Short mmCIF file of C-alpha atoms in Angstrom, two decimals:
data_model
loop_
_atom_site.label_atom_id
_atom_site.label_comp_id
_atom_site.label_asym_id
_atom_site.label_seq_id
_atom_site.Cartn_x
_atom_site.Cartn_y
_atom_site.Cartn_z
CA UNK A 1 64.75 105.81 81.10
CA UNK A 2 62.12 108.21 82.42
CA UNK A 3 62.20 111.97 81.91
CA UNK A 4 63.52 112.59 85.43
CA UNK A 5 66.62 110.41 84.98
CA UNK A 6 69.52 110.78 82.56
CA UNK A 7 72.44 108.32 82.60
CA UNK A 8 75.34 107.90 80.21
CA UNK A 9 78.87 106.72 79.65
CA UNK A 10 80.62 109.29 77.51
CA UNK A 11 83.84 109.53 75.53
CA UNK A 12 83.18 113.25 75.10
CA UNK A 13 84.21 115.90 77.65
CA UNK A 14 81.60 115.96 80.43
CA UNK A 15 79.65 119.20 80.62
CA UNK A 16 78.45 120.55 83.95
CA UNK A 17 75.96 122.90 82.30
CA UNK A 18 74.25 119.96 80.58
CA UNK A 19 73.80 118.30 83.97
CA UNK A 20 72.40 121.45 85.54
CA UNK A 21 70.05 122.08 82.63
CA UNK A 22 68.68 118.53 82.77
CA UNK A 23 67.78 118.58 86.46
CA UNK A 24 66.54 122.18 86.60
CA UNK A 25 62.85 122.27 87.37
CA UNK A 26 60.52 125.11 88.33
CA UNK A 27 59.20 123.09 91.27
CA UNK A 28 62.69 122.40 92.60
CA UNK A 29 64.49 124.93 94.77
CA UNK A 30 67.74 123.02 95.11
CA UNK A 31 70.34 121.57 92.74
CA UNK A 32 73.34 119.67 94.05
CA UNK A 33 76.12 118.84 91.59
CA UNK A 34 79.01 116.48 92.32
CA UNK A 35 81.97 116.69 89.94
CA UNK A 36 84.75 114.13 90.12
CA UNK A 37 88.08 115.35 88.73
CA UNK A 38 91.51 113.81 88.21
CA UNK A 39 93.94 114.87 90.97
CA UNK A 40 97.69 115.00 90.64
CA UNK A 41 98.63 112.69 93.48
CA UNK A 42 97.70 109.32 94.97
CA UNK A 43 99.29 107.65 97.99
CA UNK A 44 102.47 109.68 97.68
CA UNK A 45 102.89 109.26 93.94
CA UNK A 46 102.74 112.04 91.40
CA UNK A 47 99.89 111.27 88.98
CA UNK A 48 99.98 112.53 85.38
CA UNK A 49 96.55 111.30 84.33
CA UNK A 50 94.00 108.49 84.51
CA UNK A 51 92.54 106.12 81.96
CA UNK A 52 88.96 105.08 82.73
CA UNK A 53 87.84 101.68 81.46
CA UNK A 54 84.09 101.03 81.44
CA UNK A 55 81.78 98.13 80.57
CA UNK A 56 79.34 100.50 78.91
CA UNK A 57 76.21 98.35 78.76
CA UNK A 58 76.43 97.12 82.33
CA UNK A 59 77.51 100.53 83.60
CA UNK A 60 74.51 102.32 82.13
CA UNK A 61 72.22 99.61 83.46
CA UNK A 62 73.80 99.96 86.91
CA UNK A 63 73.49 103.76 86.78
CA UNK A 64 69.81 103.38 85.93
CA UNK A 65 69.27 100.95 88.81
CA UNK A 66 71.00 103.30 91.24
CA UNK A 67 68.90 106.24 90.03
CA UNK A 68 65.61 104.36 90.35
CA UNK A 69 66.61 103.14 93.78
CA UNK A 70 67.51 106.71 94.79
CA UNK A 71 64.19 108.05 93.56
CA UNK A 72 62.48 105.47 95.75
CA UNK A 73 64.44 106.81 98.71
CA UNK A 74 63.99 110.53 97.95
CA UNK A 75 60.77 110.94 96.00
CA UNK A 76 60.36 113.60 93.35
CA UNK A 77 64.04 114.21 92.63
CA UNK A 78 65.58 114.56 89.16
CA UNK A 79 68.96 112.92 88.49
CA UNK A 80 71.74 113.35 85.93
CA UNK A 81 74.59 110.83 86.05
CA UNK A 82 77.40 110.59 83.53
CA UNK A 83 80.82 108.91 83.64
CA UNK A 84 83.73 109.46 81.31
CA UNK A 85 85.44 106.63 79.40
CA UNK A 86 88.97 107.15 78.11
CA UNK A 87 92.07 109.04 79.21
CA UNK A 88 92.02 112.29 81.19
CA UNK A 89 94.75 114.69 82.23
CA UNK A 90 94.92 116.33 85.65
CA UNK A 91 91.74 118.33 86.31
CA UNK A 92 89.73 116.42 83.73
CA UNK A 93 86.16 115.63 84.75
CA UNK A 94 85.57 111.91 85.26
CA UNK A 95 82.04 111.92 86.60
CA UNK A 96 79.10 114.25 87.13
CA UNK A 97 76.12 113.56 89.36
CA UNK A 98 73.45 116.24 89.59
CA UNK A 99 70.29 116.02 91.67
CA UNK A 100 67.47 118.53 92.02
CA UNK A 101 64.73 118.52 94.61
CA UNK A 102 62.16 120.78 96.20
CA UNK A 103 64.41 121.39 99.22
CA UNK A 104 68.18 121.16 99.65
CA UNK A 105 68.42 118.26 102.09
CA UNK A 106 67.11 115.71 99.60
CA UNK A 107 69.47 116.81 96.84
CA UNK A 108 72.54 116.78 99.12
CA UNK A 109 71.72 113.36 100.55
CA UNK A 110 70.66 111.77 97.26
CA UNK A 111 73.72 113.09 95.42
CA UNK A 112 76.03 111.63 98.10
CA UNK A 113 74.17 108.33 98.00
CA UNK A 114 74.46 108.07 94.20
CA UNK A 115 78.20 108.72 93.98
CA UNK A 116 78.93 106.30 96.83
CA UNK A 117 76.84 103.57 95.16
CA UNK A 118 78.50 104.26 91.80
CA UNK A 119 81.91 103.72 93.35
CA UNK A 120 80.85 100.39 94.85
CA UNK A 121 78.71 98.98 92.05
CA UNK A 122 79.42 100.43 88.61
CA UNK A 123 81.79 98.47 86.31
CA UNK A 124 84.35 101.25 85.96
CA UNK A 125 88.12 100.95 86.47
CA UNK A 126 90.95 103.47 86.82
CA UNK A 127 94.47 103.13 85.51
CA UNK A 128 96.72 105.80 87.00
CA UNK A 129 99.69 107.06 85.00
CA UNK A 130 102.65 108.21 87.08
CA UNK A 131 105.38 110.76 86.57
CA UNK A 132 108.05 108.05 86.24
CA UNK A 133 106.21 106.60 83.24
CA UNK A 134 104.66 103.60 84.97
CA UNK A 135 100.93 102.86 85.21
CA UNK A 136 98.77 100.89 87.61
CA UNK A 137 95.17 99.66 87.70
CA UNK A 138 93.72 100.61 91.08
CA UNK A 139 92.12 98.08 93.39
CA UNK A 140 88.50 98.56 94.36
CA UNK A 141 85.23 96.97 95.42
CA UNK A 142 84.50 93.39 94.41
CA UNK A 143 81.16 92.84 92.64
CA UNK A 144 80.86 89.28 93.94
CA UNK A 145 77.93 89.94 96.24
CA UNK A 146 76.21 92.50 94.04
CA UNK A 147 73.36 90.29 92.88
CA UNK A 148 72.45 89.54 96.46
CA UNK A 149 72.82 93.17 97.52
CA UNK A 150 70.49 94.36 94.74
CA UNK A 151 67.81 91.94 95.85
CA UNK A 152 68.18 93.06 99.44
CA UNK A 153 67.86 96.73 98.49
CA UNK A 154 64.49 96.08 96.91
CA UNK A 155 63.07 94.49 100.01
CA UNK A 156 60.36 96.40 101.85
CA UNK A 157 61.74 98.23 104.84
CA UNK A 158 65.21 98.90 103.49
CA UNK A 159 64.22 102.49 102.66
CA UNK A 160 65.00 103.82 106.11
CA UNK A 161 68.20 101.79 106.37
CA UNK A 162 69.53 103.09 103.08
CA UNK A 163 68.65 106.67 103.91
CA UNK A 164 70.34 106.41 107.27
CA UNK A 165 73.40 104.97 105.53
CA UNK A 166 73.43 108.02 103.25
CA UNK A 167 73.39 110.31 106.26
CA UNK A 168 69.81 111.56 105.98
CA UNK A 169 67.55 112.54 108.87
CA UNK A 170 64.19 114.22 108.27
CA UNK A 171 64.95 114.32 104.55
CA UNK A 172 62.72 117.29 103.97
CA UNK A 173 65.20 120.07 104.42
CA UNK A 174 62.63 121.98 106.44
CA UNK A 175 64.13 121.53 109.86
CA UNK A 176 61.23 119.42 111.09
CA UNK A 177 63.46 117.04 113.04
CA UNK A 178 65.70 119.74 114.41
CA UNK A 179 68.42 119.27 111.82
CA UNK A 180 70.00 122.22 110.04
CA UNK A 181 67.66 121.40 107.15
CA UNK B 1 82.77 65.29 75.94
CA UNK B 2 80.86 68.11 74.23
CA UNK B 3 82.26 71.56 74.75
CA UNK B 4 81.19 75.15 74.33
CA UNK B 5 83.32 78.15 73.43
CA UNK B 6 83.59 81.06 75.84
CA UNK B 7 84.57 84.42 74.40
CA UNK B 8 85.86 86.25 77.47
CA UNK B 9 86.24 90.05 77.28
CA UNK B 10 88.77 91.75 79.56
CA UNK B 11 88.44 94.98 81.53
CA UNK B 12 90.57 96.94 83.99
CA UNK B 13 93.43 94.92 85.41
CA UNK B 14 92.81 92.11 82.93
CA UNK B 15 93.71 94.38 79.99
CA UNK B 16 97.31 93.22 80.42
CA UNK B 17 96.12 89.95 78.80
CA UNK B 18 94.68 91.74 75.76
CA UNK B 19 91.11 92.50 74.70
CA UNK B 20 89.70 89.00 75.04
CA UNK B 21 90.37 85.28 75.13
CA UNK B 22 88.51 82.36 73.57
CA UNK B 23 88.58 78.98 75.29
CA UNK B 24 86.53 75.81 75.54
CA UNK B 25 84.81 74.31 78.58
CA UNK B 26 82.54 71.28 78.94
CA UNK B 27 78.90 71.96 78.09
CA UNK B 28 76.94 72.60 81.27
CA UNK B 29 79.89 74.17 83.11
CA UNK B 30 79.10 76.42 86.03
CA UNK B 31 80.36 79.97 86.29
CA UNK B 32 82.73 78.96 89.07
CA UNK B 33 84.20 76.22 86.86
CA UNK B 34 84.62 78.68 83.99
CA UNK B 35 86.44 81.06 86.34
CA UNK B 36 88.76 78.23 87.39
CA UNK B 37 89.54 77.43 83.75
CA UNK B 38 90.14 81.10 83.02
CA UNK B 39 92.49 81.39 85.98
CA UNK B 40 94.53 78.48 84.60
CA UNK B 41 94.68 80.16 81.18
CA UNK B 42 95.89 83.38 82.84
CA UNK B 43 98.81 81.71 84.61
CA UNK B 44 96.98 81.48 87.93
CA UNK B 45 96.33 85.22 88.18
CA UNK B 46 94.68 85.72 91.58
CA UNK B 47 92.68 88.72 90.36
CA UNK B 48 90.25 86.14 88.93
CA UNK B 49 89.29 85.13 92.47
CA UNK B 50 88.02 88.63 93.33
CA UNK B 51 86.27 89.07 89.99
CA UNK B 52 82.84 88.22 88.61
CA UNK B 53 81.59 87.05 85.24
CA UNK B 54 78.86 88.95 83.43
CA UNK B 55 76.99 88.87 80.17
CA UNK B 56 75.98 92.13 78.50
CA UNK B 57 73.13 92.73 80.95
CA UNK B 58 73.78 90.92 84.21
CA UNK B 59 76.38 89.69 86.65
CA UNK B 60 76.27 85.90 86.84
CA UNK B 61 76.14 83.83 90.01
CA UNK B 62 78.78 81.16 90.64
CA UNK B 63 76.10 78.48 90.33
CA UNK B 64 74.77 79.65 86.94
CA UNK B 65 75.22 77.06 84.18
CA UNK B 66 76.22 77.72 80.60
CA UNK B 67 75.08 75.34 77.90
CA UNK B 68 75.93 77.15 74.66
CA UNK B 69 78.68 79.29 73.13
CA UNK B 70 78.68 82.54 75.09
CA UNK B 71 80.30 85.96 75.18
CA UNK B 72 81.16 86.95 78.73
CA UNK B 73 83.14 89.63 80.53
CA UNK B 74 85.35 89.23 83.56
CA UNK B 75 84.94 92.20 85.87
CA UNK B 76 87.63 92.87 88.47
CA UNK B 77 86.87 94.95 91.59
CA UNK B 78 85.52 98.36 90.55
CA UNK B 79 86.75 101.85 91.39
CA UNK B 80 84.86 104.42 89.35
CA UNK B 81 84.30 108.06 90.12
#
């Protein structure tokens, strides 16, 4: 882990201030923080809480890979990425992703990219607990093609493709391409 | 026929089967063959088909071959965040 990336799987309450403090940097004028929280409904059912199951070793390795990949796409950013393991009540924080950068566009785009990749690639599972007392493990993204996808991401030339997928344009946040920047 | 022992750890939707399961397969079995054996042990549970096997550091390919006693995890489709 380098000093511009922090990843963890935690059984302790996730702390937004810790994320902010880690990515804060005097050369960075923007910090974007994504906080995932447990909501009280899902597909018409009343949810009482969620249990998060995590393969800790593989998850932290996957987080690290996503962070390194993201730093290749948006150079110079700092990243904090932590996911909770265990049971949470409604409103509990399940995940925090914080990104800082010189300008706001990079931090917005990189933060979005990281959380979307986490959802597709990290070995984390949710078991929802419903008002009636039942529980259900949610379906998700299969990891079957992950090894191939990782190799493809590292190929030269994928940088633009990945950034486009994340919704980026000029990436500099300075309005050079005519975006809101 | 020589066999090896697989210690399979369960996550997510496989937790209904407990924490783990030990079973034997022929030495030199591929990952896809181990998944087939596991599916039989789990009463044909179709979740196995959408899942991958991993060791503590990497997801394994279907064609990977195991030649010694091994601890593995079966990872169903993921949904973190």
